[in-house]
Amino acid sequence: MTVGYLGSITMDCADPPALAQFWCDILGGEITESNEKFVSIKTPGTALTMIRVPDHRAPSWPDGAVPTQIHLDLVVDDLDAAVEEAVRLGARIAAEQFAPDKCRVLLDPAGHPFCVCRRPTGRHGGGNRTRHIAMQAPDQDEVL
């Protein structure tokens, strides 16, 4: 059973608006959601989101002293069923959950975090498969 579809690729950073503008310029995208802590852009191929992380340190690739900071967000219709299926397939539920009614943080078998998020409703919902709900970071006041 398919768990969900790829909603966006999320990048941790110190300055979401600046990073989003860079990727808009590179990919020909447009900003669809924005505040000082979170920015989402739609590109011709996918959606990217940038999320402010407290005390962000840039990855030190390739030596790995500071790991790469990017994760996938899967959009689903039934959050509980999707989490159950992902766990059946080998995922683990992360110890910290920031917005469990909207998104759940899971870890893949190698320990990489990814989010399983309820499909957005209202003005940002519908059948568009590039919409995104972000995992709430520890310093965020609300989830978009």
Short mmCIF file of C-alpha atoms in Angstrom, two decimals:
data_model
loop_
_atom_site.label_atom_id
_atom_site.label_comp_id
_atom_site.label_asym_id
_atom_site.label_seq_id
_atom_site.Cartn_x
_atom_site.Cartn_y
_atom_site.Cartn_z
CA MET A 1 0.00 0.00 0.00
CA THR A 2 1.26 3.47 -0.84
CA VAL A 3 1.49 5.60 2.32
CA GLY A 4 1.22 9.06 0.72
CA TYR A 5 2.65 11.32 -1.95
CA LEU A 6 5.64 13.64 -1.78
CA GLY A 7 4.32 17.00 -0.63
CA SER A 8 7.60 18.86 -0.40
CA ILE A 9 11.26 18.72 0.41
CA THR A 10 12.09 20.72 3.52
CA MET A 11 15.42 22.41 4.27
CA ASP A 12 16.54 23.48 7.73
CA CYS A 13 18.15 26.93 7.74
CA ALA A 14 18.76 30.15 9.66
CA ASP A 15 16.98 32.52 7.23
CA PRO A 16 13.98 30.93 5.44
CA PRO A 17 13.01 34.01 3.36
CA ALA A 18 16.53 34.46 1.96
CA LEU A 19 16.97 30.75 1.18
CA ALA A 20 13.52 30.59 -0.41
CA GLN A 21 14.30 33.57 -2.64
CA PHE A 22 17.53 31.88 -3.74
CA TRP A 23 15.68 28.69 -4.73
CA CYS A 24 12.89 30.69 -6.43
CA ASP A 25 15.54 32.42 -8.53
CA ILE A 26 17.38 29.17 -9.32
CA LEU A 27 14.29 27.07 -10.13
CA GLY A 28 11.85 29.68 -11.42
CA GLY A 29 9.52 29.17 -8.46
CA GLU A 30 7.13 31.36 -6.56
CA ILE A 31 6.59 31.85 -2.84
CA THR A 32 3.23 30.40 -1.74
CA GLU A 33 3.44 30.69 2.09
CA SER A 34 5.74 32.89 4.15
CA ASN A 35 6.51 34.17 7.61
CA GLU A 36 9.79 34.76 9.43
CA LYS A 37 10.04 31.10 10.47
CA PHE A 38 8.73 29.21 7.44
CA VAL A 39 8.56 29.72 3.67
CA SER A 40 7.10 27.43 1.04
CA ILE A 41 7.76 27.76 -2.67
CA LYS A 42 6.14 26.07 -5.63
CA THR A 43 8.41 25.22 -8.53
CA PRO A 44 7.54 23.67 -11.89
CA GLY A 45 8.59 20.24 -10.56
CA THR A 46 7.83 20.16 -6.84
CA ALA A 47 7.42 22.21 -3.69
CA LEU A 48 10.30 23.21 -1.43
CA THR A 49 10.02 24.53 2.08
CA MET A 50 12.53 26.28 4.27
CA ILE A 51 12.13 26.14 8.04
CA ARG A 52 14.02 28.17 10.65
CA VAL A 53 15.92 25.97 13.09
CA PRO A 54 17.33 27.46 16.30
CA ASP A 55 21.14 27.63 16.30
CA HIS A 56 21.31 26.33 12.74
CA ARG A 57 24.76 25.24 11.59
CA ALA A 58 25.44 24.67 7.90
CA PRO A 59 26.15 21.06 6.90
CA SER A 60 29.84 20.20 6.67
CA TRP A 61 29.57 17.94 3.65
CA PRO A 62 31.33 15.69 2.84
CA ASP A 63 33.01 15.12 6.23
CA GLY A 64 29.68 14.78 8.07
CA ALA A 65 30.66 16.56 11.29
CA VAL A 66 27.43 18.54 10.87
CA PRO A 67 24.94 16.33 9.00
CA THR A 68 22.85 17.29 6.01
CA GLN A 69 19.60 18.97 7.09
CA ILE A 70 16.83 18.11 4.70
CA HIS A 71 13.77 15.91 5.00
CA LEU A 72 10.80 14.73 2.98
CA ASP A 73 7.19 15.56 3.80
CA LEU A 74 4.55 13.04 2.71
CA VAL A 75 0.95 14.25 2.39
CA VAL A 76 -1.77 11.75 3.32
CA ASP A 77 -5.54 11.60 3.68
CA ASP A 78 -5.58 9.48 6.86
CA LEU A 79 -2.78 10.42 9.25
CA ASP A 80 -3.19 7.51 11.67
CA ALA A 81 -3.43 4.88 8.91
CA ALA A 82 -0.42 6.34 7.10
CA VAL A 83 1.72 6.28 10.24
CA GLU A 84 0.63 2.71 10.96
CA GLU A 85 1.57 1.62 7.43
CA ALA A 86 4.92 3.45 7.51
CA VAL A 87 5.76 1.73 10.81
CA ARG A 88 4.74 -1.64 9.33
CA LEU A 89 7.16 -0.94 6.47
CA GLY A 90 10.06 -0.23 8.85
CA ALA A 91 9.73 3.38 10.05
CA ARG A 92 9.91 4.36 13.72
CA ILE A 93 7.91 7.13 15.39
CA ALA A 94 10.24 9.92 16.56
CA ALA A 95 10.32 10.69 20.28
CA GLU A 96 9.51 14.39 19.74
CA GLN A 97 6.31 15.42 17.99
CA PHE A 98 5.63 19.11 17.42
CA ALA A 99 2.17 19.09 15.80
CA PRO A 100 0.88 15.50 16.06
CA ASP A 101 -2.66 16.45 15.07
CA LYS A 102 -1.36 17.71 11.69
CA CYS A 103 2.03 16.06 11.10
CA ARG A 104 3.91 13.14 12.60
CA VAL A 105 7.67 12.86 12.57
CA LEU A 106 8.98 9.40 11.72
CA LEU A 107 12.45 7.98 11.20
CA ASP A 108 13.29 5.80 8.23
CA PRO A 109 15.26 2.56 8.83
CA ALA A 110 18.55 4.51 8.55
CA GLY A 111 17.39 7.13 11.07
CA HIS A 112 16.53 9.94 8.63
CA PRO A 113 13.54 11.99 9.81
CA PHE A 114 10.56 12.51 7.54
CA CYS A 115 7.10 13.90 8.13
CA VAL A 116 3.72 12.38 7.40
CA CYS A 117 1.24 15.25 7.17
CA ARG A 118 -2.50 15.50 6.87
CA ARG A 119 -3.69 16.92 3.55
CA PRO A 120 -4.33 20.66 3.92
CA THR A 121 -7.92 21.84 3.85
CA GLY A 122 -9.54 25.17 3.08
CA ARG A 123 -7.92 27.72 0.80
CA HIS A 124 -4.68 25.70 0.52
CA GLY A 125 -6.23 22.26 0.19
CA GLY A 126 -7.70 20.32 -2.64
CA GLY A 127 -6.12 18.07 -5.20
CA ASN A 128 -2.92 20.02 -5.78
CA ARG A 129 -0.18 17.57 -4.88
CA THR A 130 2.46 20.26 -4.29
CA ARG A 131 0.83 21.82 -1.23
CA HIS A 132 2.57 21.43 2.10
CA ILE A 133 1.97 21.46 5.82
CA ALA A 134 5.21 21.91 7.75
CA MET A 135 6.30 20.07 10.82
CA GLN A 136 6.33 22.55 13.68
CA ALA A 137 9.87 23.32 14.76
CA PRO A 138 10.58 23.90 18.46
CA ASP A 139 10.57 27.70 18.03
CA GLN A 140 7.44 27.96 15.89
CA ASP A 141 4.23 29.40 17.28
CA GLU A 142 1.97 27.65 14.81
CA VAL A 143 1.99 25.20 11.96
CA LEU A 144 0.99 26.43 8.53
#
